Amino acid sequence: MATPNAFAPQAPLVSLTLDQTREALVEVEKLLGEPANNQLLEGAKTAGGQDPMMLMMMVMPVAVQILTPVLQKYGFPCDQAGGMQFLAAMGAHKEDPAVVTKATEIKSKFIPPQLAAMAAMFMGGGAPGMPMPPPSF
């Protein structure tokens, strides 16, 4: 298998309107509510254990798998980079209380509460024991 060319032209970044962001969050919530997807996610979280880095290594691929229909619908690549781009595009609307509330609820399904502070630190959200900032998407 050939190594991807890091210098090749990249697909343009996708942006989401506020309405698209709200709609996408509802779609994500629906996907996460499906029993088969919930089982996949719980299995990945269990396999990740209490190690935040291992948790991310196990959960991210499953998250992308579950979110693929939403990523495709809105024009994001169906890989981990596309998942991160999707989060960044939603982050443009972090001033909207409805978006923040829904995104926080969804994020809690991916990251167990006991690891939320540690995961936030790894993702640029501060040190453990400090108040949790609003979701950075």
PDB file of C-alpha atoms in Angstrom:
ATOM      1  CA  MET A   1       0.000   0.000   0.000  1.00  0.00           C
ATOM      2  CA  ALA A   2       1.417   3.361  -0.982  1.00  0.00           C
ATOM      3  CA  THR A   3       2.024   6.032   1.614  1.00  0.00           C
ATOM      4  CA  PRO A   4      -0.268   9.053   1.169  1.00  0.00           C
ATOM      5  CA  ASN A   5       1.498  12.126  -0.190  1.00  0.00           C
ATOM      6  CA  ALA A   6       1.428  14.726   2.574  1.00  0.00           C
ATOM      7  CA  PHE A   7       2.218  17.405  -0.002  1.00  0.00           C
ATOM      8  CA  ALA A   8      -0.623  16.549  -2.365  1.00  0.00           C
ATOM      9  CA  PRO A   9      -3.374  19.168  -2.646  1.00  0.00           C
ATOM     10  CA  GLN A  10      -5.869  18.754   0.162  1.00  0.00           C
ATOM     11  CA  ALA A  11      -9.630  18.860  -0.219  1.00  0.00           C
ATOM     12  CA  PRO A  12     -11.014  22.273   0.736  1.00  0.00           C
ATOM     13  CA  LEU A  13     -12.285  22.570   4.272  1.00  0.00           C
ATOM     14  CA  VAL A  14     -16.024  22.207   4.601  1.00  0.00           C
ATOM     15  CA  SER A  15     -18.017  24.750   6.570  1.00  0.00           C
ATOM     16  CA  LEU A  16     -21.433  24.300   8.122  1.00  0.00           C
ATOM     17  CA  THR A  17     -24.169  26.853   8.605  1.00  0.00           C
ATOM     18  CA  LEU A  18     -25.789  27.062  12.023  1.00  0.00           C
ATOM     19  CA  ASP A  19     -28.843  25.211  10.712  1.00  0.00           C
ATOM     20  CA  GLN A  20     -26.646  22.481   9.200  1.00  0.00           C
ATOM     21  CA  THR A  21     -24.772  22.146  12.489  1.00  0.00           C
ATOM     22  CA  ARG A  22     -27.994  21.751  14.448  1.00  0.00           C
ATOM     23  CA  GLU A  23     -29.310  19.234  11.905  1.00  0.00           C
ATOM     24  CA  ALA A  24     -26.040  17.280  11.924  1.00  0.00           C
ATOM     25  CA  LEU A  25     -26.078  17.066  15.727  1.00  0.00           C
ATOM     26  CA  VAL A  26     -29.600  15.617  15.634  1.00  0.00           C
ATOM     27  CA  GLU A  27     -28.449  13.082  13.037  1.00  0.00           C
ATOM     28  CA  VAL A  28     -25.406  12.144  15.142  1.00  0.00           C
ATOM     29  CA  GLU A  29     -27.596  11.721  18.200  1.00  0.00           C
ATOM     30  CA  LYS A  30     -29.910   9.443  16.224  1.00  0.00           C
ATOM     31  CA  LEU A  31     -26.981   7.324  14.997  1.00  0.00           C
ATOM     32  CA  LEU A  32     -25.634   7.003  18.538  1.00  0.00           C
ATOM     33  CA  GLY A  33     -29.075   5.896  19.713  1.00  0.00           C
ATOM     34  CA  GLU A  34     -29.079   2.871  17.409  1.00  0.00           C
ATOM     35  CA  PRO A  35     -28.423  -0.275  19.493  1.00  0.00           C
ATOM     36  CA  ALA A  36     -25.773  -1.694  17.127  1.00  0.00           C
ATOM     37  CA  ASN A  37     -23.827   1.587  17.142  1.00  0.00           C
ATOM     38  CA  ASN A  38     -24.167   1.908  20.903  1.00  0.00           C
ATOM     39  CA  GLN A  39     -22.789  -1.622  21.293  1.00  0.00           C
ATOM     40  CA  LEU A  40     -19.807  -0.808  19.028  1.00  0.00           C
ATOM     41  CA  LEU A  41     -19.056   2.354  20.960  1.00  0.00           C
ATOM     42  CA  GLU A  42     -19.359   0.709  24.363  1.00  0.00           C
ATOM     43  CA  GLY A  43     -17.051  -2.086  23.198  1.00  0.00           C
ATOM     44  CA  ALA A  44     -14.430   0.440  22.090  1.00  0.00           C
ATOM     45  CA  LYS A  45     -14.696   2.343  25.373  1.00  0.00           C
ATOM     46  CA  THR A  46     -14.293  -0.882  27.334  1.00  0.00           C
ATOM     47  CA  ALA A  47     -11.264  -1.885  25.247  1.00  0.00           C
ATOM     48  CA  GLY A  48      -9.731   1.547  25.855  1.00  0.00           C
ATOM     49  CA  GLY A  49     -10.005   1.094  29.608  1.00  0.00           C
ATOM     50  CA  GLN A  50      -8.878   3.909  31.867  1.00  0.00           C
ATOM     51  CA  ASP A  51      -5.977   5.067  29.682  1.00  0.00           C
ATOM     52  CA  PRO A  52      -7.036   8.271  27.882  1.00  0.00           C
ATOM     53  CA  MET A  53      -4.669   7.720  24.952  1.00  0.00           C
ATOM     54  CA  MET A  54      -5.760   4.103  24.504  1.00  0.00           C
ATOM     55  CA  LEU A  55      -9.371   5.217  24.784  1.00  0.00           C
ATOM     56  CA  MET A  56      -8.897   7.701  21.936  1.00  0.00           C
ATOM     57  CA  MET A  57      -7.100   5.066  19.838  1.00  0.00           C
ATOM     58  CA  MET A  58     -10.016   2.684  20.284  1.00  0.00           C
ATOM     59  CA  VAL A  59     -12.932   5.129  20.163  1.00  0.00           C
ATOM     60  CA  MET A  60     -11.913   7.384  17.239  1.00  0.00           C
ATOM     61  CA  PRO A  61     -12.092   4.724  14.510  1.00  0.00           C
ATOM     62  CA  VAL A  62     -15.450   3.524  15.841  1.00  0.00           C
ATOM     63  CA  ALA A  63     -16.720   7.104  16.037  1.00  0.00           C
ATOM     64  CA  VAL A  64     -15.775   7.673  12.391  1.00  0.00           C
ATOM     65  CA  GLN A  65     -17.466   4.405  11.431  1.00  0.00           C
ATOM     66  CA  ILE A  66     -20.667   5.437  13.207  1.00  0.00           C
ATOM     67  CA  LEU A  67     -20.577   9.010  11.889  1.00  0.00           C
ATOM     68  CA  THR A  68     -19.783   8.088   8.277  1.00  0.00           C
ATOM     69  CA  PRO A  69     -23.326   8.818   6.997  1.00  0.00           C
ATOM     70  CA  VAL A  70     -23.212  12.317   8.504  1.00  0.00           C
ATOM     71  CA  LEU A  71     -19.660  12.972   7.312  1.00  0.00           C
ATOM     72  CA  GLN A  72     -20.621  11.919   3.781  1.00  0.00           C
ATOM     73  CA  LYS A  73     -23.822  13.958   3.768  1.00  0.00           C
ATOM     74  CA  TYR A  74     -22.013  17.187   4.623  1.00  0.00           C
ATOM     75  CA  GLY A  75     -18.967  16.582   2.399  1.00  0.00           C
ATOM     76  CA  PHE A  76     -16.327  15.620   4.957  1.00  0.00           C
ATOM     77  CA  PRO A  77     -13.769  12.860   4.343  1.00  0.00           C
ATOM     78  CA  CYS A  78     -14.829   9.601   6.001  1.00  0.00           C
ATOM     79  CA  ASP A  79     -11.711   9.201   8.099  1.00  0.00           C
ATOM     80  CA  GLN A  80     -10.354  10.525  11.387  1.00  0.00           C
ATOM     81  CA  ALA A  81      -9.225  13.767   9.740  1.00  0.00           C
ATOM     82  CA  GLY A  82     -12.742  14.224   8.375  1.00  0.00           C
ATOM     83  CA  GLY A  83     -14.135  13.646  11.857  1.00  0.00           C
ATOM     84  CA  MET A  84     -11.848  16.322  13.232  1.00  0.00           C
ATOM     85  CA  GLN A  85     -12.817  18.689  10.394  1.00  0.00           C
ATOM     86  CA  PHE A  86     -16.475  18.025  11.212  1.00  0.00           C
ATOM     87  CA  LEU A  87     -15.850  18.960  14.851  1.00  0.00           C
ATOM     88  CA  ALA A  88     -13.989  22.098  13.799  1.00  0.00           C
ATOM     89  CA  ALA A  89     -16.806  23.114  11.443  1.00  0.00           C
ATOM     90  CA  MET A  90     -19.322  22.710  14.260  1.00  0.00           C
ATOM     91  CA  GLY A  91     -17.013  24.701  16.526  1.00  0.00           C
ATOM     92  CA  ALA A  92     -17.701  27.768  14.413  1.00  0.00           C
ATOM     93  CA  HIS A  93     -21.103  27.834  16.146  1.00  0.00           C
ATOM     94  CA  LYS A  94     -19.916  27.356  19.726  1.00  0.00           C
ATOM     95  CA  GLU A  95     -21.636  30.606  20.725  1.00  0.00           C
ATOM     96  CA  ASP A  96     -25.027  28.974  20.124  1.00  0.00           C
ATOM     97  CA  PRO A  97     -26.328  27.503  23.420  1.00  0.00           C
ATOM     98  CA  ALA A  98     -28.324  24.760  21.663  1.00  0.00           C
ATOM     99  CA  VAL A  99     -25.235  23.597  19.763  1.00  0.00           C
ATOM    100  CA  VAL A 100     -23.092  23.599  22.914  1.00  0.00           C
ATOM    101  CA  THR A 101     -25.703  21.653  24.884  1.00  0.00           C
ATOM    102  CA  LYS A 102     -26.200  19.011  22.208  1.00  0.00           C
ATOM    103  CA  ALA A 103     -22.455  18.711  21.485  1.00  0.00           C
ATOM    104  CA  THR A 104     -21.716  18.282  25.202  1.00  0.00           C
ATOM    105  CA  GLU A 105     -24.324  15.515  25.474  1.00  0.00           C
ATOM    106  CA  ILE A 106     -22.882  13.729  22.447  1.00  0.00           C
ATOM    107  CA  LYS A 107     -19.285  14.140  23.619  1.00  0.00           C
ATOM    108  CA  SER A 108     -20.197  12.487  26.922  1.00  0.00           C
ATOM    109  CA  LYS A 109     -21.230   9.364  24.995  1.00  0.00           C
ATOM    110  CA  PHE A 110     -17.711   9.037  23.577  1.00  0.00           C
ATOM    111  CA  ILE A 111     -15.697   9.890  26.682  1.00  0.00           C
ATOM    112  CA  PRO A 112     -16.456   8.317  30.072  1.00  0.00           C
ATOM    113  CA  PRO A 113     -17.049  10.947  32.802  1.00  0.00           C
ATOM    114  CA  GLN A 114     -14.064   9.794  34.850  1.00  0.00           C
ATOM    115  CA  LEU A 115     -11.759  10.518  31.878  1.00  0.00           C
ATOM    116  CA  ALA A 116     -13.370  13.732  30.617  1.00  0.00           C
ATOM    117  CA  ALA A 117     -10.930  16.090  32.350  1.00  0.00           C
ATOM    118  CA  MET A 118      -7.894  14.085  31.227  1.00  0.00           C
ATOM    119  CA  ALA A 119      -9.182  13.861  27.649  1.00  0.00           C
ATOM    120  CA  ALA A 120      -9.843  17.617  27.641  1.00  0.00           C
ATOM    121  CA  MET A 121      -6.242  18.202  28.688  1.00  0.00           C
ATOM    122  CA  PHE A 122      -4.970  16.051  25.803  1.00  0.00           C
ATOM    123  CA  MET A 123      -7.242  17.963  23.412  1.00  0.00           C
ATOM    124  CA  GLY A 124      -6.156  21.386  24.658  1.00  0.00           C
ATOM    125  CA  GLY A 125      -8.846  21.913  27.260  1.00  0.00           C
ATOM    126  CA  GLY A 126      -6.769  22.484  30.400  1.00  0.00           C
ATOM    127  CA  ALA A 127      -5.287  20.467  33.222  1.00  0.00           C
ATOM    128  CA  PRO A 128      -7.089  17.851  35.323  1.00  0.00           C
ATOM    129  CA  GLY A 129      -8.901  19.338  38.294  1.00  0.00           C
ATOM    130  CA  MET A 130      -9.528  22.619  36.525  1.00  0.00           C
ATOM    131  CA  PRO A 131     -13.068  23.552  35.552  1.00  0.00           C
ATOM    132  CA  MET A 132     -14.092  22.099  32.224  1.00  0.00           C
ATOM    133  CA  PRO A 133     -14.305  24.741  29.503  1.00  0.00           C
ATOM    134  CA  PRO A 134     -17.165  24.659  27.032  1.00  0.00           C
ATOM    135  CA  PRO A 135     -16.689  21.941  24.414  1.00  0.00           C
ATOM    136  CA  SER A 136     -13.901  22.703  21.995  1.00  0.00           C
ATOM    137  CA  PHE A 137     -15.588  20.486  19.437  1.00  0.00           C
TER     138      PHE A 137
END
